[in-house]
Tab-separated table of C-alpha atoms and ligand atoms in Angstrom:
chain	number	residue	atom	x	y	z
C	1	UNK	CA	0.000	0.000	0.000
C	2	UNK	CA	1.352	3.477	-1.041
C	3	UNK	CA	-0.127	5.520	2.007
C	4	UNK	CA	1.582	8.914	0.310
C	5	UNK	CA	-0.135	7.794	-3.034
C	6	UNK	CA	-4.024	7.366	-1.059
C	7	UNK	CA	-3.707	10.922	1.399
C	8	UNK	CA	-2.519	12.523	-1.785
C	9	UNK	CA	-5.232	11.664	-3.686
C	10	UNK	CA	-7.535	11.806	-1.279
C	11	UNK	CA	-6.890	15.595	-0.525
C	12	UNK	CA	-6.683	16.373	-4.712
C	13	UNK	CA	-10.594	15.070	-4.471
C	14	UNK	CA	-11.427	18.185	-2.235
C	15	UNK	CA	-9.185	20.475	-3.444
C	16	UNK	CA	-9.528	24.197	-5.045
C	17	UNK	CA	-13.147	24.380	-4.033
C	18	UNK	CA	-13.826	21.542	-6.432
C	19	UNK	CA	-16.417	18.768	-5.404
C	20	UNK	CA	-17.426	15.294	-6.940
C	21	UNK	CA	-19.790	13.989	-9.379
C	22	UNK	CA	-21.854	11.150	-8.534
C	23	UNK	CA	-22.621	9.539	-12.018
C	24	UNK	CA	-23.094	6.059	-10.648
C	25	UNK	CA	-26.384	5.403	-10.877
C	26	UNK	CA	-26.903	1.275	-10.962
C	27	UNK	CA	-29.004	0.602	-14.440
C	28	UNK	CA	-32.077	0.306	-12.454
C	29	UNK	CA	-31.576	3.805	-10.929
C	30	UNK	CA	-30.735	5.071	-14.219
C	31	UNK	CA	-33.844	3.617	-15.962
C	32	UNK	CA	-36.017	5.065	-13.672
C	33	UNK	CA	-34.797	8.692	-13.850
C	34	UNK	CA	-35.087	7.915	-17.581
C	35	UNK	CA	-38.477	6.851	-17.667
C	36	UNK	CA	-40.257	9.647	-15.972
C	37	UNK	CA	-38.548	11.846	-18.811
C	38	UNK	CA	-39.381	9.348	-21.991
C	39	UNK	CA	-36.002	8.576	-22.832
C	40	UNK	CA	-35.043	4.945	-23.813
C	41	UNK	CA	-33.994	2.868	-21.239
C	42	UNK	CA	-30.958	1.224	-23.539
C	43	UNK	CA	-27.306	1.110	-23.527
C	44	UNK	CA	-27.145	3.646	-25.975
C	45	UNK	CA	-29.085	6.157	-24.257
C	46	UNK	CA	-27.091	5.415	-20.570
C	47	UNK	CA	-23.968	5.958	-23.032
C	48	UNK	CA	-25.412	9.101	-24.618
C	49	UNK	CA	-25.899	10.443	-21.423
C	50	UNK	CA	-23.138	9.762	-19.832
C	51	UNK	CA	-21.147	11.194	-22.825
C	52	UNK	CA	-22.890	14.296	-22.407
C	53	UNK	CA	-21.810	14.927	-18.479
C	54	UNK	CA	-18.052	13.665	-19.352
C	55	UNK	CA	-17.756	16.326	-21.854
C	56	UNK	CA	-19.309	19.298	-20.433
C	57	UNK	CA	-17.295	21.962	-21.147
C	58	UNK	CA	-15.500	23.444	-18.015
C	59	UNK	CA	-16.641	20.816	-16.004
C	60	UNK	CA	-13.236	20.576	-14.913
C	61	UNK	CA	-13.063	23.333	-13.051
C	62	UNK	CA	-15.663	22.531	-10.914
C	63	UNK	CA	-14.790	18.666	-10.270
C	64	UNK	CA	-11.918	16.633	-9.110
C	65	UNK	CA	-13.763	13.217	-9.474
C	66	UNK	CA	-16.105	11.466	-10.909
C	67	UNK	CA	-17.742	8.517	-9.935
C	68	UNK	CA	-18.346	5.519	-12.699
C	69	UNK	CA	-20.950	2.783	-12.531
C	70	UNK	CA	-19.279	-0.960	-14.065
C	71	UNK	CA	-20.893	-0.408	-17.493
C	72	UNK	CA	-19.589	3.439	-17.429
C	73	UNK	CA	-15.851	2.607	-16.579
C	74	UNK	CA	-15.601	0.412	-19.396
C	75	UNK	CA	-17.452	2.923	-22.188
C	76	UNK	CA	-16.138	5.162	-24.785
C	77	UNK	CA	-16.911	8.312	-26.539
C	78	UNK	CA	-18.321	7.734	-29.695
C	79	UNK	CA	-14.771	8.747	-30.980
C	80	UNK	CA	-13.864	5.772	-29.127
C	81	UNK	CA	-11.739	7.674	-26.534
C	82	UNK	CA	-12.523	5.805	-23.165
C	83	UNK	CA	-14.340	7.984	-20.787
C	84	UNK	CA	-11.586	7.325	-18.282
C	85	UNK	CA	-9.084	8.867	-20.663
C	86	UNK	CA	-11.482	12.076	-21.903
C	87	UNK	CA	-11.637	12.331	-17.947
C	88	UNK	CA	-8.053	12.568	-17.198
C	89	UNK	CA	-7.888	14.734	-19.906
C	90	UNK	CA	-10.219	17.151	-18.509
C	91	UNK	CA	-8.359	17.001	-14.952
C	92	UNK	CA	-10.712	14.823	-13.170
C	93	UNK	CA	-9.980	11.636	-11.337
C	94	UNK	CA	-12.162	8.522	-12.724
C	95	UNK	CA	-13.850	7.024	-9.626
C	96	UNK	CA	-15.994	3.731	-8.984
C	97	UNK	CA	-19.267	2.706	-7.236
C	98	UNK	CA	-18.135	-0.750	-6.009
C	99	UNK	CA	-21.122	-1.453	-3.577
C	100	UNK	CA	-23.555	-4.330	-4.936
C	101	UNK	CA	-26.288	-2.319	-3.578
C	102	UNK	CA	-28.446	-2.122	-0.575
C	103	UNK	CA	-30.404	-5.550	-0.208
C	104	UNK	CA	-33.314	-6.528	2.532
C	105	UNK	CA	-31.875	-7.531	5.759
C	106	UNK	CA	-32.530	-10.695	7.017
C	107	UNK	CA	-34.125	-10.176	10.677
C	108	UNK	CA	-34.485	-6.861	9.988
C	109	UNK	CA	-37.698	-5.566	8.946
C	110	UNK	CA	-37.385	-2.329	6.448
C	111	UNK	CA	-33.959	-2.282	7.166
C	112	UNK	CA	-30.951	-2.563	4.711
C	113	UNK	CA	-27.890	-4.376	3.995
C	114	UNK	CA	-25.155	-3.003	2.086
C	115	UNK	CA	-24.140	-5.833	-0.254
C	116	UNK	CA	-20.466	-6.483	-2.316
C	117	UNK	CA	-17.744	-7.704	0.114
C	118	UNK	CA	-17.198	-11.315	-1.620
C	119	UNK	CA	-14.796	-10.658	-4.617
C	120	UNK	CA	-13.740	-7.124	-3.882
C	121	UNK	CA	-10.350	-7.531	-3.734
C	122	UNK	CA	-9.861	-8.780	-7.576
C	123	UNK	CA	-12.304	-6.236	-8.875
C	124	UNK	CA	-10.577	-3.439	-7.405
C	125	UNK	CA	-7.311	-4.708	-8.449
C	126	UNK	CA	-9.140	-4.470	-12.217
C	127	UNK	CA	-10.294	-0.811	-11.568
C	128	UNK	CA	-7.641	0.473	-10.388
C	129	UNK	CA	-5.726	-1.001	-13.642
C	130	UNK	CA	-7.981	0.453	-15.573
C	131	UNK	CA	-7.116	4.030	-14.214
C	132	UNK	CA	-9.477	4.575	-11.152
C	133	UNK	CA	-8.217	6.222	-8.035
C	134	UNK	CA	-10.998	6.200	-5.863
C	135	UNK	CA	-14.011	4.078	-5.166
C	136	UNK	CA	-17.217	4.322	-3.427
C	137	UNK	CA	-19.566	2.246	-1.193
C	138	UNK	CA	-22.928	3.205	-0.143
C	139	UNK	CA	-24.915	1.916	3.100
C	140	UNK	CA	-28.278	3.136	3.306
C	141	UNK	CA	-30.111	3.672	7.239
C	142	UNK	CA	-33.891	4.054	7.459
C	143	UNK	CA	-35.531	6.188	10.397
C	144	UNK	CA	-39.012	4.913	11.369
C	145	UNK	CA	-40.461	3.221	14.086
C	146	UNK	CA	-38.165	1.283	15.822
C	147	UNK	CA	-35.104	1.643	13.329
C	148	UNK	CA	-32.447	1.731	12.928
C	149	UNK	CA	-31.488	-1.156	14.869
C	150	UNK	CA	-27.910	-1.152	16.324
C	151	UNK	CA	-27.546	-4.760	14.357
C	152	UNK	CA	-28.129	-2.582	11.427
C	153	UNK	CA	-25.558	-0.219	12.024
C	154	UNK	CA	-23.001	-2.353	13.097
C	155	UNK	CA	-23.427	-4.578	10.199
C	156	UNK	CA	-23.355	-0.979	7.952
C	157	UNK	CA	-20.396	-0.033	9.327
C	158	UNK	CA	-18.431	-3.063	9.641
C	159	UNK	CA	-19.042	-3.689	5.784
C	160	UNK	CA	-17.954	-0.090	5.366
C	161	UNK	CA	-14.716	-0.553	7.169
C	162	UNK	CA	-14.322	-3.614	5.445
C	163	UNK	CA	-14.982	-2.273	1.739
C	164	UNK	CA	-12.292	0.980	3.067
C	165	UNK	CA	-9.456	-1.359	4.186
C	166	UNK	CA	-9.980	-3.723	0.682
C	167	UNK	CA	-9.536	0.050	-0.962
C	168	UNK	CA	-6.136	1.366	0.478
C	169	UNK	CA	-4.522	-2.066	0.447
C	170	UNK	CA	-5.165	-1.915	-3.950
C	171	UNK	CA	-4.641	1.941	-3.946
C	172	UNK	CA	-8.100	3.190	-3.877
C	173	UNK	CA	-8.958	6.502	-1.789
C	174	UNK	CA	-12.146	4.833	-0.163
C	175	UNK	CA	-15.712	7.600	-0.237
C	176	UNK	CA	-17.387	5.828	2.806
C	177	UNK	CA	-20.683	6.866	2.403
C	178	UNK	CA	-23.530	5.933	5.737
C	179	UNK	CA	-26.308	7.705	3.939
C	180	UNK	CA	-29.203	8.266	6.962
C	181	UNK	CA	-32.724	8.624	4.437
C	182	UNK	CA	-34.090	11.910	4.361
C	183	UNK	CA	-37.769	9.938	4.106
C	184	UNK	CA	-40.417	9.771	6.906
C	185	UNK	CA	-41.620	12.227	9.784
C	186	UNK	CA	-38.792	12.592	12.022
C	187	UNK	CA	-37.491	15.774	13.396
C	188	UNK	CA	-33.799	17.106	12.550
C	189	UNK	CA	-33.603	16.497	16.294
C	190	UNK	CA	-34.103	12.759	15.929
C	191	UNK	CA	-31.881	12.756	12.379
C	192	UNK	CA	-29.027	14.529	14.120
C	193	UNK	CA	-29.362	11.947	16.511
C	194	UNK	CA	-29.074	8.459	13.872
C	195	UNK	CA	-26.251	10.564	12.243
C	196	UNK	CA	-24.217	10.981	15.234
C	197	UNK	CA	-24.720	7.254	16.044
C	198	UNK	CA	-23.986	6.175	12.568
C	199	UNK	CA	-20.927	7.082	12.004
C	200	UNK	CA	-19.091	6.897	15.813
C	201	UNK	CA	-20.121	3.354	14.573
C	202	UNK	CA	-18.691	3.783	11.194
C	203	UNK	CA	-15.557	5.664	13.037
C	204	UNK	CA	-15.179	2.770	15.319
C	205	UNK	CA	-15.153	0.022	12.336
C	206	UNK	CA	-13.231	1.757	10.570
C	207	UNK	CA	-10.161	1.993	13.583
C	208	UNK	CA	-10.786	-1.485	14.001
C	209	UNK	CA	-10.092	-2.254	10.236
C	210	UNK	CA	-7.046	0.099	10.250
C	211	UNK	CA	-8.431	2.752	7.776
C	212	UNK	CA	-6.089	5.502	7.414
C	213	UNK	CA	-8.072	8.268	7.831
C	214	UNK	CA	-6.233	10.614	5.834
C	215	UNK	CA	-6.394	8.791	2.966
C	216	UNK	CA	-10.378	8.389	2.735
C	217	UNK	CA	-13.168	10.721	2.254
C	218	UNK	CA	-16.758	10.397	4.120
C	219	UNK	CA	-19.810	10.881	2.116
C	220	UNK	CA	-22.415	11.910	4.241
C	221	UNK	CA	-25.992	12.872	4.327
C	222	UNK	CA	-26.717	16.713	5.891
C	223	UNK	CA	-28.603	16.718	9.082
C	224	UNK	CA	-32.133	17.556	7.622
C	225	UNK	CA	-35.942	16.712	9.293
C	226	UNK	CA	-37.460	13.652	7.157
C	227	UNK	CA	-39.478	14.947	3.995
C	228	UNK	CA	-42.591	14.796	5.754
C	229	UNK	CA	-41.474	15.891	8.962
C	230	UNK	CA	-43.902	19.393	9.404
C	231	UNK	CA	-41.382	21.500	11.088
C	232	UNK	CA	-38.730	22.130	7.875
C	233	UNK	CA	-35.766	24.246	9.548
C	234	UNK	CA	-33.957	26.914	8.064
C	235	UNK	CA	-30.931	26.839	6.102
C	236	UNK	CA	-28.979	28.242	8.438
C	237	UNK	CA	-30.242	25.616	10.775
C	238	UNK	CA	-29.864	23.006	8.860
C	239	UNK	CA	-25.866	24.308	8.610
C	240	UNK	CA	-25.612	24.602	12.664
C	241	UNK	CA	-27.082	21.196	12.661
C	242	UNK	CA	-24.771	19.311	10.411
C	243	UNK	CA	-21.587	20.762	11.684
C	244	UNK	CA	-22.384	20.546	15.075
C	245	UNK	CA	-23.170	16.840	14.501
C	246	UNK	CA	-19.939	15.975	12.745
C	247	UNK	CA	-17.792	18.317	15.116
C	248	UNK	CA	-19.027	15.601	17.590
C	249	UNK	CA	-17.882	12.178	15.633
C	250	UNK	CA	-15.488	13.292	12.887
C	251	UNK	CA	-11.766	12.705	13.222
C	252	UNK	CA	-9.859	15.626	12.441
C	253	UNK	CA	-7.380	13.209	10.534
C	254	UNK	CA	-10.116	12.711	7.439
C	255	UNK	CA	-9.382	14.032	4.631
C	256	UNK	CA	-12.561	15.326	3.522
C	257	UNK	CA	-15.977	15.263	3.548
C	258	UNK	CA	-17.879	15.426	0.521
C	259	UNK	CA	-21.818	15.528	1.044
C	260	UNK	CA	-24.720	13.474	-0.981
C	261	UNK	CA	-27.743	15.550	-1.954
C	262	UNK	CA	-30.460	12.594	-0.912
C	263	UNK	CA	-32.939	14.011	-3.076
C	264	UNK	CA	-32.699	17.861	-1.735
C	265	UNK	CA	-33.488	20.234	-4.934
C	266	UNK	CA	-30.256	21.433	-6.482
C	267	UNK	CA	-30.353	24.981	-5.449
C	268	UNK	CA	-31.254	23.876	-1.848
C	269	UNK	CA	-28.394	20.970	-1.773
C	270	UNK	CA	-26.193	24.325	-2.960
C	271	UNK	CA	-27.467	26.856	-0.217
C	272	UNK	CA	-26.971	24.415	2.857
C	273	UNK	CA	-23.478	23.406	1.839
C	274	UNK	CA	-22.900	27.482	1.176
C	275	UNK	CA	-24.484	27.812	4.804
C	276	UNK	CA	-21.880	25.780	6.281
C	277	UNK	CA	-18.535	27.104	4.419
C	278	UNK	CA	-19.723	30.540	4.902
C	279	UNK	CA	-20.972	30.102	8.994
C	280	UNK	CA	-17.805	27.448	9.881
C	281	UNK	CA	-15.420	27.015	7.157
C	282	UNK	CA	-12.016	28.993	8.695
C	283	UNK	CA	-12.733	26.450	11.737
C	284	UNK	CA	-12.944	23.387	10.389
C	285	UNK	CA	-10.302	20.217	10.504
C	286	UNK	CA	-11.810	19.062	7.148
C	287	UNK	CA	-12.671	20.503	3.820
C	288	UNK	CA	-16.836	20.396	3.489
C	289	UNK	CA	-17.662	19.700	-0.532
C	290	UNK	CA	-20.286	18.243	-2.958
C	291	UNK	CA	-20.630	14.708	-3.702
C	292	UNK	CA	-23.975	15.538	-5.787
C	293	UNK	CA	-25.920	13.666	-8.103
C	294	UNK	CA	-29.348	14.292	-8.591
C	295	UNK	CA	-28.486	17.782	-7.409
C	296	UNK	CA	-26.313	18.919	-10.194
C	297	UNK	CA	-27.676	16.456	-12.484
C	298	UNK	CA	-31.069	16.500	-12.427
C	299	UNK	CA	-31.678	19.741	-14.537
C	300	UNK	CA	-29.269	18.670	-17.244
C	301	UNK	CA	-31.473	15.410	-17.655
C	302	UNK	CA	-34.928	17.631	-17.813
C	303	UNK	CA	-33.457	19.283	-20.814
C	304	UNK	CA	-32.004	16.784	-22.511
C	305	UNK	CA	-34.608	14.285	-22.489
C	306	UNK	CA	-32.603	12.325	-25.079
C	307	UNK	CA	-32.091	14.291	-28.309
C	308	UNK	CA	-28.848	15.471	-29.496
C	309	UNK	CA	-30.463	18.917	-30.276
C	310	UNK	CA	-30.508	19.271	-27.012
C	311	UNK	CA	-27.039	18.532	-25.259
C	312	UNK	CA	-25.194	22.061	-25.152
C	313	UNK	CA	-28.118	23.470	-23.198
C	314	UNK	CA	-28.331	20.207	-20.759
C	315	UNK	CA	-24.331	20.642	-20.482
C	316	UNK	CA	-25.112	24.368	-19.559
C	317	UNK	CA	-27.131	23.824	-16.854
C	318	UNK	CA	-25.111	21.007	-15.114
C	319	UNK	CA	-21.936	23.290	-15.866
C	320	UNK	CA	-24.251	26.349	-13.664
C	321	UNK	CA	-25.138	23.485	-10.734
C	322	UNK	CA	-21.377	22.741	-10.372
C	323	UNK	CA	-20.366	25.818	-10.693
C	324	UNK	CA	-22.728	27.280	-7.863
C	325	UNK	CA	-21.660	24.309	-5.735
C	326	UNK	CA	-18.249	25.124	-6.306
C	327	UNK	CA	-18.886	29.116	-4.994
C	328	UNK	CA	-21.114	27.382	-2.225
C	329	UNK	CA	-17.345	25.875	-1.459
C	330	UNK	CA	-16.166	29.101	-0.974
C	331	UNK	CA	-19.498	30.369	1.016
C	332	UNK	CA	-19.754	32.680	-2.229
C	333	UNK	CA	-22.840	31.495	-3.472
C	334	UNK	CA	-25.655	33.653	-3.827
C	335	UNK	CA	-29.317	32.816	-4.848
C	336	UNK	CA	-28.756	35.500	-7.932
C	337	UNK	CA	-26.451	33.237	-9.546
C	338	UNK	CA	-29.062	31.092	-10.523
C	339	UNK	CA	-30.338	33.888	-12.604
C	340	UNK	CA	-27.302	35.007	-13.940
C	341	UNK	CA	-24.253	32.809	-14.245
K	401	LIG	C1	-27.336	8.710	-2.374
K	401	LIG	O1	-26.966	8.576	-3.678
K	401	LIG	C2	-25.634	8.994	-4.008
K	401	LIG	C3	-25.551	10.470	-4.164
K	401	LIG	O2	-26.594	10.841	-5.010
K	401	LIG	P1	-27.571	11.996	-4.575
K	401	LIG	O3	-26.684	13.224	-4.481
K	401	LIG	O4	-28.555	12.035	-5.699
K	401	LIG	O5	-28.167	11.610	-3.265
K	401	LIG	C4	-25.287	8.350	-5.347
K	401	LIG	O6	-23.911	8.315	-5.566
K	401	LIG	C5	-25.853	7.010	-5.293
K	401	LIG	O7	-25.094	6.234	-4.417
K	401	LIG	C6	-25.904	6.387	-6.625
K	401	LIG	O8	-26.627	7.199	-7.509
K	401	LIG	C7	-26.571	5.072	-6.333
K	401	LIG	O9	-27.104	4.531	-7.392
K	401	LIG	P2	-27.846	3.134	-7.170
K	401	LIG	O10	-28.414	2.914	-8.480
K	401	LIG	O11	-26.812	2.158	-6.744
K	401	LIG	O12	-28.888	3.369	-6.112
């Protein structure tokens, strides 16, 4: 293992203000975003789309890494240049999903399983051949009645810690992401709570498992009251929240944290993260950036809808998300940029 290799990566993936993009939506996740738009749910059209985000102009400048689904890694422009080379080119660092996804869990009503251990080590060896330098696992906790159990979370955390360990040992700068659902009633109170308990879980697993700290990133979800929850707190609320939260459970040693949108609208997912860099920022240990998908990517995919015709103005508007997100870095954003970029 080249520690140097993982903490320098690791800190290039929140450097310069830049964030993330989370394009690894499993086929099933991609169909379905497809589908309520009326675009094909083929090969091509996953290609087509995924062509579009890797050559947005500029996009560059707004993200250090991108994360690739299986099919995606192994795709090429339609000038045959492999996406993980027109991504290097445009100074990002290819990434990969390597989860299996988030299955049932046996004994555990509602609850989920993060699935993917068995075979890990080979297929990152393959990935990180074929040029990625980062990977990403996702465990997904439900708040309802009763849940999350603490079998739940242990058995999150410990595959987490697991995955992270398989990642530095083949080169990989592990995103450990313990996403907490933003669905049901519960308070911010009660989310803030699950959070905190999450990841000193995750924290502990990942000591036991001899992560090096420095050389991962955590992908977190903000501290927000569930969807239907009918007390929605402020922004700025929502900012004191979160940091407060992870000031608690955080090692200062991480290199980054890089937050998932969880279905938040893409100018709110910007304004939070703003919220926090602007209210906290100069006294933070870690960096605070984007790890975004449906929040930068979502209005690209409304206007492209699958015709050609319409790619420079889809490649606009995810340029504008990650470009706000990238001033929200800064705590430079302002509403008005959404009018004029
Ligand atoms: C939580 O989802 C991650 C971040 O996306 P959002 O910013 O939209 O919340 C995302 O990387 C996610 O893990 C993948 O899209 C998962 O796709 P599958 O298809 O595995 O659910």
């Amino acid at each position: 293992m080249n520690t140097q290799e993982l903490i320098d990566t690791a800190r290039a993936l929140v450097a310069d203000d830049k964030g993330l993009l989370a394009m690894d939506e499993s086929n099933p996740t991609c169909h379905r975003r497809f589908a309520l738009l009326g675009i094909p749910q083929t090969v091509e059209a996953r290609q087509a789309y995924r062509e579009l985000i890797i050559t947005t102009p500029g996009l560059g400048s707004c993200i250090s890494g991108a994360i690739l689904y299986d099919e995606t890694i192994r795709q090429q422009k339609k000038d045959g240049t492999s996406f993980v080379k027109a991504l290097i080119d445009a100074g990002i660092i290819p990434g990969i999903k390597v989860d299996a996804g988030a299955k049932n869990m046996a004994g555990h009503p509602k609850e989920k399983i993060t699935e993917g251990l068995d075979g890990l080590r080979s297929r990152l060896k393959e990935y990180y051949q074929m040029g990625a330098r980062f990977a990403k696992w996702r465990a997904v906790i439900v708040i309802g009645d009763g849940i999350p159990s603490t079998g739940c979370i242990e058995a999150n955390a410990h595959a987490l810690a697991r995955y992270a360990a398989l990642c530095q040992e083949a080169g990989l700068v592990p995103v450990v992401e313990p996403e907490v659902l933003m669905d049901g009633e519960h308070s911010l109170q009660r989310c803030s709570e699950v959070t905190q308990e999450v990841l000193r879980m995750v924290f502990n697993q990942l000591y036991s498992q001899r992560v090096i700290l420095e050389g991962m990133i955590l992908k977190p979800n903000m501290v927000l009251p569930g969807l239907a929850c009918s007390s929605q707190e402020t922004v700025d609320e929502v900012a004191d929240a979160t940091v407060k939260c992870f000031l608690q459970v955080v090692p200062a040693a991480v290199g980054g944290i890089a937050f998932l949108s969880g279905g938040q609208s893409g100018q709110l997912a910007t304004e939070r993260l703003n919220a926090m860099n602007l209210r906290f920022k100069s006294r933070l240990p870690w960096a605070l950036a984007f790890s975004y998908a449906r929040a930068v990517q979502q209005p690209a995919m409304d206007i492209w809808r699958g015709q050609a015709a319409n790619v420079p103005a889809a490649q606009q508007a995810l340029y504008h998300r990650v470009n706000c997100n990238r001033a929200a870095r800064r705590g430079e954003y302002n509403p008005s940029m959404e009018k004029h970029d």
